[in-house]
GROMACS .gro file of C-alpha atoms in nm:
model
  511
    1GLY     CA    1   0.000   0.000   0.000
    2ASP     CA    2   0.096   0.363  -0.016
    3ALA     CA    3   0.313   0.485   0.264
    4GLY     CA    4   0.138   0.705   0.519
    5GLU     CA    5   0.261   1.003   0.715
    6LEU     CA    6   0.365   1.001   1.079
    7SER     CA    7   0.159   1.315   1.127
    8ALA     CA    8  -0.144   1.083   1.129
    9LEU     CA    9  -0.052   1.004   1.490
   10ASP     CA   10  -0.135   1.363   1.587
   11ALA     CA   11  -0.505   1.280   1.558
   12LEU     CA   12  -0.494   1.115   1.902
   13VAL     CA   13  -0.556   1.369   2.176
   14GLY     CA   14  -0.373   1.295   2.500
   15GLN     CA   15  -0.143   0.997   2.562
   16GLU     CA   16   0.158   1.201   2.451
   17GLY     CA   17   0.405   0.955   2.604
   18VAL     CA   18   0.266   0.661   2.407
   19VAL     CA   19   0.246   0.859   2.084
   20ALA     CA   20   0.606   0.977   2.120
   21GLU     CA   21   0.731   0.619   2.164
   22VAL     CA   22   0.524   0.488   1.872
   23ARG     CA   23   0.648   0.769   1.651
   24SER     CA   24   1.009   0.690   1.743
   25ARG     CA   25   0.968   0.319   1.666
   26LEU     CA   26   0.799   0.383   1.332
   27GLU     CA   27   1.074   0.624   1.230
   28ALA     CA   28   1.336   0.363   1.320
   29ALA     CA   29   1.152   0.094   1.124
   30ARG     CA   30   1.121   0.316   0.817
   31VAL     CA   31   1.493   0.377   0.791
   32GLY     CA   32   1.580   0.016   0.868
   33ALA     CA   33   1.731   0.089   1.210
   34SER     CA   34   1.536  -0.188   1.380
   35GLY     CA   35   1.728  -0.463   1.201
   36GLY     CA   36   1.430  -0.609   1.016
   37GLU     CA   37   1.449  -0.948   1.191
   38ASP     CA   38   1.179  -0.912   1.456
   39ALA     CA   39   0.820  -0.804   1.483
   40HIS     CA   40   0.730  -0.498   1.687
   41VAL     CA   41   0.499  -0.551   1.984
   42LEU     CA   42   0.307  -0.291   2.185
   43PHE     CA   43   0.086  -0.351   2.488
   44PHE     CA   44  -0.175  -0.078   2.540
   45TYR     CA   45  -0.363  -0.105   2.869
   46GLY     CA   46  -0.566   0.121   3.092
   47TYR     CA   47  -0.894   0.305   3.095
   48PRO     CA   48  -1.157   0.214   2.832
   49GLY     CA   49  -1.235   0.461   2.559
   50THR     CA   50  -0.906   0.650   2.584
   51GLY     CA   51  -0.772   0.564   2.238
   52LYS     CA   52  -0.598   0.225   2.254
   53THR     CA   53  -0.760   0.074   1.948
   54TYR     CA   54  -0.775   0.412   1.778
   55LEU     CA   55  -0.397   0.453   1.810
   56ALA     CA   56  -0.351   0.111   1.648
   57GLU     CA   57  -0.560   0.236   1.353
   58LEU     CA   58  -0.347   0.550   1.336
   59ILE     CA   59  -0.031   0.338   1.333
   60ALA     CA   60  -0.162   0.154   1.027
   61THR     CA   61  -0.254   0.487   0.866
   62ALA     CA   62   0.091   0.629   0.940
   63ALA     CA   63   0.267   0.319   0.809
   64HIS     CA   64   0.049   0.230   0.509
   65GLY     CA   65  -0.182   0.522   0.439
   66ARG     CA   66  -0.496   0.343   0.557
   67ALA     CA   67  -0.624   0.116   0.833
   68ALA     CA   68  -0.771  -0.162   0.618
   69PRO     CA   69  -0.675  -0.515   0.509
   70PRO     CA   70  -0.424  -0.638   0.421
   71HIS     CA   71  -0.233  -0.376   0.622
   72TYR     CA   72  -0.457  -0.381   0.928
   73ARG     CA   73  -0.649  -0.658   1.105
   74LYS     CA   74  -0.822  -0.657   1.441
   75PHE     CA   75  -0.912  -0.974   1.630
   76ALA     CA   76  -1.148  -0.953   1.930
   77MET     CA   77  -1.012  -1.228   2.153
   78GLN     CA   78  -1.342  -1.309   2.323
   79ASN     CA   79  -1.449  -1.457   1.989
   80TYR     CA   80  -1.184  -1.731   1.991
   81ARG     CA   81  -1.243  -1.935   2.306
   82THR     CA   82  -1.345  -2.276   2.168
   83ASP     CA   83  -1.126  -2.506   1.958
   84GLU     CA   84  -1.349  -2.452   1.656
   85ASP     CA   85  -1.325  -2.074   1.693
   86LEU     CA   86  -0.951  -2.089   1.752
   87TRP     CA   87  -0.897  -2.255   1.413
   88LYS     CA   88  -1.056  -1.946   1.258
   89LEU     CA   89  -0.765  -1.752   1.402
   90VAL     CA   90  -0.463  -1.982   1.380
   91SER     CA   91  -0.388  -2.243   1.116
   92PRO     CA   92  -0.576  -2.563   1.207
   93PRO     CA   93  -0.413  -2.908   1.227
   94CYS     CA   94  -0.409  -3.122   0.917
   95GLY     CA   95  -0.755  -3.241   0.816
   96ILE     CA   96  -0.945  -2.984   1.030
   97LYS     CA   97  -1.132  -2.700   0.868
   98GLY     CA   98  -1.047  -2.345   0.963
   99GLU     CA   99  -0.949  -2.025   0.787
  100GLY     CA  100  -0.659  -1.940   1.017
  101ALA     CA  101  -0.698  -1.568   0.948
  102PHE     CA  102  -0.400  -1.467   1.161
  103ALA     CA  103  -0.169  -1.717   0.993
  104ALA     CA  104  -0.305  -1.623   0.650
  105LEU     CA  105  -0.180  -1.265   0.698
  106PHE     CA  106   0.173  -1.399   0.669
  107ALA     CA  107   0.134  -1.732   0.490
  108GLY     CA  108  -0.075  -1.588   0.208
  109ALA     CA  109  -0.430  -1.669   0.110
  110HIS     CA  110  -0.318  -1.967  -0.102
  111GLY     CA  111  -0.068  -2.105   0.143
  112GLU     CA  112   0.247  -2.017  -0.046
  113GLY     CA  113   0.569  -2.013   0.154
  114ARG     CA  114   0.680  -1.686   0.308
  115GLU     CA  115   1.045  -1.775   0.367
  116LYS     CA  116   1.122  -1.583   0.047
  117GLY     CA  117   0.876  -1.301   0.113
  118GLU     CA  118   0.597  -1.453  -0.096
  119GLY     CA  119   0.226  -1.455  -0.021
  120ARG     CA  120  -0.065  -1.228  -0.086
  121GLY     CA  121  -0.186  -0.997   0.192
  122ALA     CA  122   0.140  -0.968   0.383
  123ARG     CA  123   0.454  -0.761   0.392
  124ALA     CA  124   0.688  -0.775   0.095
  125ALA     CA  125   1.043  -0.875   0.184
  126SER     CA  126   1.181  -0.528   0.123
  127ALA     CA  127   0.906  -0.334   0.306
  128PRO     CA  128   1.026  -0.184   0.638
  129VAL     CA  129   0.688  -0.211   0.812
  130GLY     CA  130   0.452  -0.505   0.793
  131PRO     CA  131   0.082  -0.536   0.875
  132VAL     CA  132  -0.060  -0.395   1.197
  133VAL     CA  133  -0.233  -0.677   1.386
  134VAL     CA  134  -0.450  -0.592   1.688
  135PHE     CA  135  -0.544  -0.848   1.951
  136ASP     CA  136  -0.820  -0.665   2.134
  137GLU     CA  137  -0.885  -0.742   2.502
  138ILE     CA  138  -0.595  -0.981   2.520
  139GLU     CA  139  -0.700  -1.092   2.869
  140GLU     CA  140  -0.983  -1.284   2.697
  141ALA     CA  141  -0.739  -1.495   2.492
  142ARG     CA  142  -0.692  -1.866   2.554
  143ARG     CA  143  -0.379  -1.955   2.746
  144ASP     CA  144  -0.263  -2.200   2.476
  145PHE     CA  145  -0.284  -1.924   2.214
  146MET     CA  146  -0.076  -1.692   2.432
  147THR     CA  147   0.197  -1.950   2.498
  148THR     CA  148   0.223  -2.091   2.145
  149ALA     CA  149   0.100  -1.892   1.845
  150LEU     CA  150   0.140  -1.545   1.996
  151VAL     CA  151   0.472  -1.596   2.171
  152ASN     CA  152   0.616  -1.751   1.856
  153ALA     CA  153   0.499  -1.452   1.650
  154ILE     CA  154   0.653  -1.187   1.877
  155ASP     CA  155   0.971  -1.373   1.968
  156HIS     CA  156   1.315  -1.302   1.818
  157ARG     CA  157   1.294  -1.396   1.450
  158GLY     CA  158   0.929  -1.473   1.511
  159PHE     CA  159   0.703  -1.677   1.287
  160VAL     CA  160   0.353  -1.814   1.244
  161GLU     CA  161   0.304  -2.180   1.185
  162TYR     CA  162   0.065  -2.314   0.923
  163THR     CA  163  -0.011  -2.642   0.751
  164LEU     CA  164  -0.042  -2.722   0.382
  165LYS     CA  165  -0.164  -3.029   0.203
  166ARG     CA  166   0.120  -3.201   0.023
  167ALA     CA  167   0.169  -3.094  -0.336
  168ASP     CA  168   0.209  -3.451  -0.459
  169GLY     CA  169  -0.143  -3.539  -0.341
  170SER     CA  170  -0.027  -3.789  -0.079
  171ASP     CA  171  -0.194  -3.810   0.258
  172GLY     CA  172  -0.087  -3.577   0.534
  173CYS     CA  173   0.025  -3.215   0.547
  174ASP     CA  174   0.347  -3.021   0.565
  175THR     CA  175   0.407  -2.772   0.846
  176ARG     CA  176   0.573  -2.446   0.748
  177HIS     CA  177   0.681  -2.125   0.917
  178ALA     CA  178   0.617  -1.776   0.782
  179PRO     CA  179   0.828  -1.494   0.934
  180THR     CA  180   0.658  -1.205   1.111
  181ALA     CA  181   0.956  -0.968   1.082
  182GLY     CA  182   0.846  -0.606   1.049
  183ALA     CA  183   0.488  -0.669   1.157
  184ILE     CA  184   0.341  -0.456   1.438
  185PHE     CA  185   0.144  -0.647   1.699
  186VAL     CA  186  -0.076  -0.435   1.926
  187LEU     CA  187  -0.223  -0.599   2.234
  188THR     CA  188  -0.497  -0.400   2.407
  189SER     CA  189  -0.643  -0.458   2.753
  190ASN     CA  190  -0.860  -0.299   3.022
  191CYS     CA  191  -0.659  -0.476   3.293
  192PHE     CA  192  -0.479  -0.328   3.594
  193LEU     CA  193  -0.712  -0.029   3.633
  194ASP     CA  194  -0.708  -0.019   4.014
  195GLU     CA  195  -0.330  -0.027   4.034
  196LEU     CA  196  -0.296   0.226   3.752
  197ALA     CA  197  -0.532   0.472   3.924
  198GLU     CA  198  -0.341   0.447   4.251
  199VAL     CA  199   0.007   0.472   4.095
  200TRP     CA  200  -0.084   0.760   3.864
  201ARG     CA  201  -0.249   0.957   4.144
  202ARG     CA  202   0.060   0.927   4.359
  203HIS     CA  203   0.311   1.022   4.089
  204ALA     CA  204   0.098   1.307   3.953
  205ALA     CA  205   0.053   1.467   4.297
  206GLY     CA  206   0.224   1.791   4.392
  207GLY     CA  207   0.222   1.951   4.049
  208ARG     CA  208   0.482   1.716   3.903
  209PRO     CA  209   0.532   1.764   3.527
  210HIS     CA  210   0.301   1.539   3.331
  211ALA     CA  211   0.577   1.374   3.127
  212ASP     CA  212   0.780   1.288   3.440
  213ALA     CA  213   0.474   1.156   3.621
  214TYR     CA  214   0.383   0.940   3.320
  215GLU     CA  215   0.730   0.784   3.291
  216ALA     CA  216   0.739   0.712   3.665
  217THR     CA  217   0.394   0.555   3.641
  218ARG     CA  218   0.492   0.347   3.342
  219ALA     CA  219   0.808   0.216   3.513
  220GLU     CA  220   0.630   0.122   3.835
  221MET     CA  221   0.341  -0.044   3.653
  222GLU     CA  222   0.585  -0.243   3.439
  223ARG     CA  223   0.748  -0.378   3.755
  224ARG     CA  224   0.413  -0.467   3.907
  225ILE     CA  225   0.284  -0.640   3.590
  226PHE     CA  226   0.594  -0.831   3.480
  227THR     CA  227   0.788  -0.882   3.804
  228ASP     CA  228   0.524  -0.891   4.075
  229ALA     CA  229   0.279  -1.062   3.833
  230ILE     CA  230  -0.029  -0.878   3.964
  231PRO     CA  231  -0.365  -1.011   3.838
  232CYS     CA  232  -0.569  -0.838   3.573
  233SER     CA  233  -0.830  -0.752   3.835
  234ARG     CA  234  -0.806  -0.800   4.209
  235ALA     CA  235  -1.181  -0.758   4.246
  236ASP     CA  236  -1.286  -1.064   4.045
  237GLY     CA  237  -0.955  -1.251   4.041
  238THR     CA  238  -0.910  -1.238   3.664
  239PRO     CA  239  -0.552  -1.354   3.602
  240SER     CA  240  -0.296  -1.151   3.416
  241PRO     CA  241  -0.278  -1.219   3.041
  242PHE     CA  242   0.099  -1.256   3.097
  243ALA     CA  243   0.086  -1.532   3.357
  244ALA     CA  244   0.336  -1.736   3.151
  245GLY     CA  245   0.694  -1.635   3.226
  246LYS     CA  246   0.808  -1.634   2.864
  247MET     CA  247   0.529  -1.391   2.773
  248ARG     CA  248   0.634  -1.157   3.054
  249ASP     CA  249   0.995  -1.165   2.940
  250ARG     CA  250   0.901  -1.082   2.581
  251MET     CA  251   0.667  -0.798   2.678
  252ARG     CA  252   0.905  -0.607   2.908
  253GLY     CA  253   0.965  -0.257   2.783
  254ASN     CA  254   0.663  -0.266   2.553
  255ALA     CA  255   0.378  -0.183   2.795
  256PHE     CA  256   0.216   0.160   2.781
  257PRO     CA  257  -0.057   0.276   3.019
  258PHE     CA  258  -0.342   0.487   2.879
  259LEU     CA  259  -0.460   0.751   3.123
  260PRO     CA  260  -0.803   0.915   3.144
  261LEU     CA  261  -0.824   1.241   2.955
  262SER     CA  262  -0.849   1.575   3.132
  263GLY     CA  263  -1.147   1.796   3.064
  264GLU     CA  264  -0.946   2.015   2.827
  265GLN     CA  265  -0.821   1.709   2.639
  266MET     CA  266  -1.177   1.581   2.602
  267ALA     CA  267  -1.284   1.920   2.463
  268ALA     CA  268  -0.985   1.908   2.226
  269ALA     CA  269  -1.083   1.558   2.109
  270PHE     CA  270  -1.436   1.684   2.044
  271GLU     CA  271  -1.299   1.979   1.847
  272MET     CA  272  -1.097   1.744   1.629
  273GLN     CA  273  -1.417   1.559   1.542
  274LEU     CA  274  -1.584   1.893   1.471
  275GLU     CA  275  -1.294   1.983   1.239
  276ARG     CA  276  -1.340   1.659   1.046
  277ARG     CA  277  -1.713   1.715   1.021
  278ALA     CA  278  -1.660   2.078   0.914
  279ASN     CA  279  -1.429   1.963   0.634
  280HIS     CA  280  -1.693   1.712   0.522
  281TYR     CA  281  -1.978   1.965   0.528
  282GLU     CA  282  -1.771   2.216   0.336
  283ASP     CA  283  -1.644   1.971   0.074
  284GLU     CA  284  -1.962   1.769   0.023
  285ASN     CA  285  -2.248   2.007   0.108
  286GLY     CA  286  -2.101   2.354   0.060
  287VAL     CA  287  -2.184   2.447   0.421
  288SER     CA  288  -1.946   2.630   0.650
  289LEU     CA  289  -1.948   2.503   1.011
  290HIS     CA  290  -1.840   2.714   1.308
  291TRP     CA  291  -1.860   2.672   1.686
  292THR     CA  292  -1.790   2.851   2.011
  293ARG     CA  293  -1.551   2.733   2.282
  294ASP     CA  294  -1.847   2.675   2.512
  295PHE     CA  295  -1.989   2.430   2.261
  296ALA     CA  296  -1.662   2.232   2.253
  297ARG     CA  297  -1.656   2.230   2.634
  298LEU     CA  298  -1.976   2.026   2.639
  299ALA     CA  299  -1.741   1.726   2.622
  300MET     CA  300  -1.575   1.822   2.951
  301PRO     CA  301  -1.662   1.651   3.281
  302ALA     CA  302  -1.895   1.824   3.523
  303PRO     CA  303  -1.698   2.003   3.801
  304SER     CA  304  -1.836   1.835   4.108
  305PRO     CA  305  -1.693   1.647   4.410
  306ALA     CA  306  -1.881   1.337   4.301
  307ALA     CA  307  -1.709   1.351   3.964
  308SER     CA  308  -1.364   1.367   4.123
  309ALA     CA  309  -1.445   1.087   4.363
  310SER     CA  310  -1.562   0.845   4.098
  311ALA     CA  311  -1.300   0.934   3.836
  312ALA     CA  312  -1.030   0.717   3.988
  313SER     CA  313  -1.253   0.414   4.021
  314ASP     CA  314  -1.424   0.391   3.682
  315GLY     CA  315  -1.206   0.597   3.449
  316GLY     CA  316  -1.509   0.775   3.311
  317GLU     CA  317  -1.741   0.707   3.025
  318SER     CA  318  -1.572   0.621   2.699
  319VAL     CA  319  -1.448   0.940   2.537
  320ARG     CA  320  -1.543   0.803   2.198
  321LYS     CA  321  -1.894   0.726   2.326
  322ARG     CA  322  -1.931   1.075   2.474
  323ILE     CA  323  -1.826   1.238   2.147
  324ASP     CA  324  -2.057   1.006   1.954
  325VAL     CA  325  -2.347   1.127   2.171
  326LEU     CA  326  -2.258   1.491   2.101
  327MET     CA  327  -2.206   1.433   1.729
  328ARG     CA  328  -2.509   1.221   1.641
  329LEU     CA  329  -2.700   1.044   1.922
  330ASP     CA  330  -2.832   1.325   2.142
  331SER     CA  331  -3.154   1.511   2.054
  332HIS     CA  332  -2.939   1.827   2.025
  333SER     CA  333  -2.645   1.658   1.849
  334VAL     CA  334  -2.446   1.822   1.571
  335GLU     CA  335  -2.616   1.611   1.305
  336ARG     CA  336  -2.967   1.692   1.429
  337LEU     CA  337  -2.892   2.062   1.463
  338TYR     CA  338  -2.759   2.057   1.106
  339ALA     CA  339  -3.066   1.874   0.974
  340SER     CA  340  -3.300   2.113   1.154
  341ALA     CA  341  -3.112   2.417   1.020
  342ALA     CA  342  -3.120   2.285   0.663
  343SER     CA  343  -3.495   2.226   0.694
  344ARG     CA  344  -3.560   2.576   0.826
  345CYS     CA  345  -3.367   2.732   0.537
  346ARG     CA  346  -3.573   2.560   0.267
  347PRO     CA  347  -3.635   2.645  -0.012
  348ARG     CA  348  -3.310   2.837   0.019
  349ARG     CA  349  -2.978   2.665   0.084
  350LEU     CA  350  -2.809   2.645   0.424
  351GLU     CA  351  -2.484   2.837   0.383
  352ALA     CA  352  -2.334   2.838   0.734
  353LEU     CA  353  -2.411   2.695   1.076
  354ILE     CA  354  -2.285   2.838   1.405
  355LEU     CA  355  -2.293   2.593   1.698
  356HIS     CA  356  -2.316   2.740   2.048
  357THR     CA  357  -2.487   2.676   2.381
  358ARG     CA  358  -2.804   2.817   2.533
  359ALA     CA  359  -2.848   2.757   2.907
  360GLY     CA  360  -2.604   2.466   2.882
  361THR     CA  361  -2.790   2.305   2.592
  362PRO     CA  362  -2.646   2.271   2.239
  363ALA     CA  363  -2.802   2.523   2.000
  364ALA     CA  364  -2.739   2.653   1.650
  365GLU     CA  365  -2.761   2.972   1.445
  366PRO     CA  366  -2.828   2.889   1.077
  367ILE     CA  367  -2.735   3.134   0.800
  368CYS     CA  368  -2.926   3.075   0.478
  369ALA     CA  369  -2.816   3.169   0.127
  370GLY     CA  370  -2.819   3.545   0.090
  371GLY     CA  371  -2.698   3.607   0.446
  372ASP     CA  372  -3.039   3.580   0.616
  373ARG     CA  373  -3.098   3.383   0.930
  374ALA     CA  374  -3.342   3.096   0.906
  375GLU     CA  375  -3.708   3.187   0.938
  376GLY     CA  376  -3.843   3.109   1.281
  377ASP     CA  377  -3.493   3.047   1.417
  378ALA     CA  378  -3.505   3.302   1.698
  379GLU     CA  379  -3.844   3.182   1.811
  380GLU     CA  380  -3.735   2.819   1.807
  381GLN     CA  381  -3.417   2.907   1.996
  382ARG     CA  382  -3.624   3.089   2.256
  383ALA     CA  383  -3.840   2.781   2.301
  384ALA     CA  384  -3.541   2.546   2.322
  385PRO     CA  385  -3.527   2.339   2.643
  386THR     CA  386  -3.314   2.488   2.916
  387SER     CA  387  -3.257   2.166   3.111
  388ALA     CA  388  -2.910   2.036   3.188
  389PRO     CA  389  -2.711   1.890   2.898
  390PRO     CA  390  -2.679   1.512   2.852
  391GLN     CA  391  -2.508   1.325   3.136
  392ARG     CA  392  -2.138   1.396   3.150
  393HIS     CA  393  -1.866   1.162   3.256
  394HIS     CA  394  -1.573   1.180   3.493
  395SER     CA  395  -1.202   1.169   3.425
  396LEU     CA  396  -0.860   1.217   3.578
  397GLY     CA  397  -0.613   1.489   3.488
  398GLY     CA  398  -0.356   1.538   3.216
  399GLU     CA  399  -0.226   1.810   2.989
  400ALA     CA  400  -0.413   1.934   2.688
  401ARG     CA  401  -0.239   1.906   2.354
  402PRO     CA  402  -0.263   2.164   2.076
  403LEU     CA  403  -0.528   2.125   1.812
  404GLY     CA  404  -0.477   2.059   1.445
  405GLY     CA  405  -0.704   2.101   1.149
  406ARG     CA  406  -0.750   2.251   0.810
  407SER     CA  407  -0.874   2.577   0.952
  408GLY     CA  408  -0.963   2.749   1.278
  409GLY     CA  409  -0.892   2.644   1.633
  410GLY     CA  410  -0.522   2.610   1.698
  411ASN     CA  411  -0.187   2.472   1.589
  412SER     CA  412  -0.099   2.134   1.455
  413GLY     CA  413   0.087   1.874   1.655
  414GLY     CA  414   0.412   1.981   1.493
  415GLY     CA  415   0.382   2.327   1.642
  416GLY     CA  416   0.324   2.518   1.315
  417GLY     CA  417   0.022   2.735   1.260
  418SER     CA  418  -0.283   2.595   1.089
  419PRO     CA  419  -0.332   2.698   0.726
  420GLU     CA  420  -0.563   2.990   0.664
  421PRO     CA  421  -0.911   2.888   0.543
  422ALA     CA  422  -0.941   2.893   0.167
  423ALA     CA  423  -1.095   3.206   0.023
  424GLY     CA  424  -1.396   3.169  -0.199
  425ARG     CA  425  -1.709   2.984  -0.112
  426PHE     CA  426  -1.759   3.135   0.234
  427ALA     CA  427  -1.539   3.442   0.230
  428ARG     CA  428  -1.828   3.668   0.336
  429GLU     CA  429  -1.737   3.901   0.619
  430SER     CA  430  -2.037   3.789   0.824
  431VAL     CA  431  -1.909   3.431   0.854
  432PRO     CA  432  -1.653   3.392   1.138
  433GLU     CA  433  -1.365   3.147   1.166
  434ARG     CA  434  -1.461   2.793   1.262
  435VAL     CA  435  -1.371   2.836   1.629
  436LEU     CA  436  -1.513   3.168   1.739
  437ASP     CA  437  -1.290   3.408   1.930
  438ALA     CA  438  -1.410   3.710   2.129
  439GLU     CA  439  -1.493   3.895   1.808
  440GLY     CA  440  -1.680   3.594   1.680
  441GLU     CA  441  -1.876   3.568   2.004
  442ALA     CA  442  -1.969   3.937   1.971
  443ARG     CA  443  -2.073   3.875   1.611
  444LEU     CA  444  -2.288   3.585   1.725
  445ALA     CA  445  -2.450   3.809   1.988
  446ARG     CA  446  -2.515   4.069   1.717
  447LEU     CA  447  -2.679   3.804   1.501
  448ARG     CA  448  -2.904   3.710   1.793
  449LEU     CA  449  -3.000   4.073   1.858
  450GLU     CA  450  -3.065   4.135   1.490
  451GLY     CA  451  -3.277   3.824   1.474
  452GLU     CA  452  -3.474   3.918   1.784
  453ALA     CA  453  -3.525   4.272   1.649
  454ALA     CA  454  -3.640   4.134   1.315
  455LEU     CA  455  -3.878   3.899   1.492
  456ALA     CA  456  -4.017   4.183   1.705
  457ALA     CA  457  -4.066   4.398   1.393
  458ALA     CA  458  -4.236   4.111   1.216
  459ARG     CA  459  -4.467   4.057   1.512
  460GLN     CA  460  -4.548   4.429   1.524
  461ALA     CA  461  -4.625   4.431   1.152
  462HIS     CA  462  -4.836   4.121   1.198
  463ARG     CA  463  -5.029   4.281   1.481
  464ALA     CA  464  -5.089   4.594   1.268
  465GLU     CA  465  -5.207   4.380   0.981
  466VAL     CA  466  -5.443   4.191   1.210
  467GLU     CA  467  -5.585   4.518   1.347
  468GLY     CA  468  -5.642   4.642   0.991
  469LEU     CA  469  -5.823   4.323   0.902
  470ARG     CA  470  -6.038   4.354   1.212
  471ARG     CA  471  -6.136   4.710   1.117
  472GLU     CA  472  -6.221   4.603   0.763
  473LEU     CA  473  -6.429   4.319   0.902
  474ALA     CA  474  -6.619   4.557   1.131
  475GLU     CA  475  -6.688   4.794   0.842
  476ALA     CA  476  -6.806   4.505   0.629
  477ARG     CA  477  -7.041   4.396   0.905
  478GLU     CA  478  -7.186   4.750   0.927
  479VAL     CA  479  -7.244   4.757   0.549
  480LEU     CA  480  -7.406   4.415   0.564
  481TRP     CA  481  -7.630   4.524   0.851
  482GLY     CA  482  -7.737   4.837   0.655
  483TRP     CA  483  -7.813   4.625   0.351
  484GLU     CA  484  -8.018   4.383   0.556
  485MET     CA  485  -8.208   4.671   0.715
  486SER     CA  486  -8.275   4.823   0.370
  487ARG     CA  487  -8.409   4.492   0.247
  488ALA     CA  488  -8.634   4.474   0.550
  489TRP     CA  489  -8.774   4.829   0.496
  490ILE     CA  490  -8.828   4.769   0.123
  491GLY     CA  491  -9.010   4.446   0.200
  492ALA     CA  492  -9.230   4.613   0.458
  493ALA     CA  493  -9.317   4.898   0.220
  494ALA     CA  494  -9.406   4.652  -0.053
  495LEU     CA  495  -9.636   4.460   0.178
  496ALA     CA  496  -9.804   4.781   0.293
  497SER     CA  497  -9.865   4.891  -0.068
  498LEU     CA  498 -10.011   4.552  -0.154
  499ALA     CA  499 -10.240   4.563   0.145
  500ILE     CA  500 -10.363   4.910   0.055
  501ALA     CA  501 -10.427   4.802  -0.299
  502LEU     CA  502 -10.625   4.502  -0.187
  503LEU     CA  503 -10.834   4.702   0.052
  504SER     CA  504 -10.904   4.965  -0.208
  505SER     CA  505 -11.021   4.710  -0.464
  506SER     CA  506 -11.250   4.540  -0.211
  507TRP     CA  507 -11.452   4.861  -0.155
  508LEU     CA  508 -11.511   4.935  -0.520
  509PRO     CA  509 -11.846   4.735  -0.551
  510TRP     CA  510 -11.993   4.941  -0.267
  511ALA     CA  511 -11.895   5.268  -0.411
   0.00000   0.00000   0.00000
């Protein structure tokens, strides 16, 4: 596949220590400094939803340009507990059916030998970096897989073993080894959370620099996991995935704890998702998306004693889940605000959308083609619910990292300024930068005031029009009443004339 860029790793907010180490190893592999004989192995453990699997995807993107087969495969280990399921992962014994998907990454889909770098779907002999293989929730793996197939793959001059039917058609199979040199194995786990919370809290106390506290935490946790052999969980007695001594020896120096994100880091992660969505809306729909800092801070944990107390025990709701709620699942999510704004602009086109908060609730200011705000927007905003935003989660501390993106909100991970937004489609003066500064906030307030003034004027005009219609109706009723009265008088006069005529004619014979 096409080579990726190491800058892809900047998409992960937080976990700077892990990202720095991964970047260093990928750079070494690219220039051939790693020797090319062994596979690379990384053990990511810690709080759920903090980016372990996501970083594995970014590694594949940085190494190969995309996180997709044949350069990237993820295996959820809870799916391979029975013998039958295990043969779907590793190459089955002779005569037993099984796809052996893990072995096929290196042996090739048709079983050709890999000793000479052959085989479809795996690394070519000259490529510096092989496929990225993720074993998710490694604590769920079978012990025999850990001590045979996996340890063989990550060992010095590692290999995967597979069987092939004999080419001459005779009974039996041949066993072969395919090298795993250059491959990147990522093991993820939610183990050791209690110990990690306690160790991190102690090393991070007293205002110690984040990088120093992280390295001290990593060193102590490595000793506890691989020397003291602590269990995965003391609460339920789940054993360590590295109970076997040879696994512990191979994994030393390759374990990286993932810490809960701070509130600022969670807001930064949300802003990165907003940047991606803004790029999509602009490229695909021709809509410019902007937001205030308060809107991005909806991803931050609620500042309460209860939040701080529970943060160390549960690590907080998954950051990815929280952002997913804000982007698409909540009744005031970005996607629903966008859809509502587009509907209010019809038949005109939605040109820009400004995301902000109203009484702690996500809200939006649509700008329709021609620079007008959406009809009914101010009234709908006024009627928006003012209850608390969706439930927020708790987290521990850390340092925020700078933002990246095509336009707006901050600098890239490399420290350079973000490119200026392209002139053209939305270069109107009334449209602010994506992340609104003080001037943008003032402009948003002006838009609100203008909208409220326009609504008040429209209501006043409507009231005047209604009063005019009422007057016209009253006048029409008076005319109708006069007409009815005239009809009544004319009818009465006609009857009187008829009566007189009849009476006169009845007296004629007596005249």
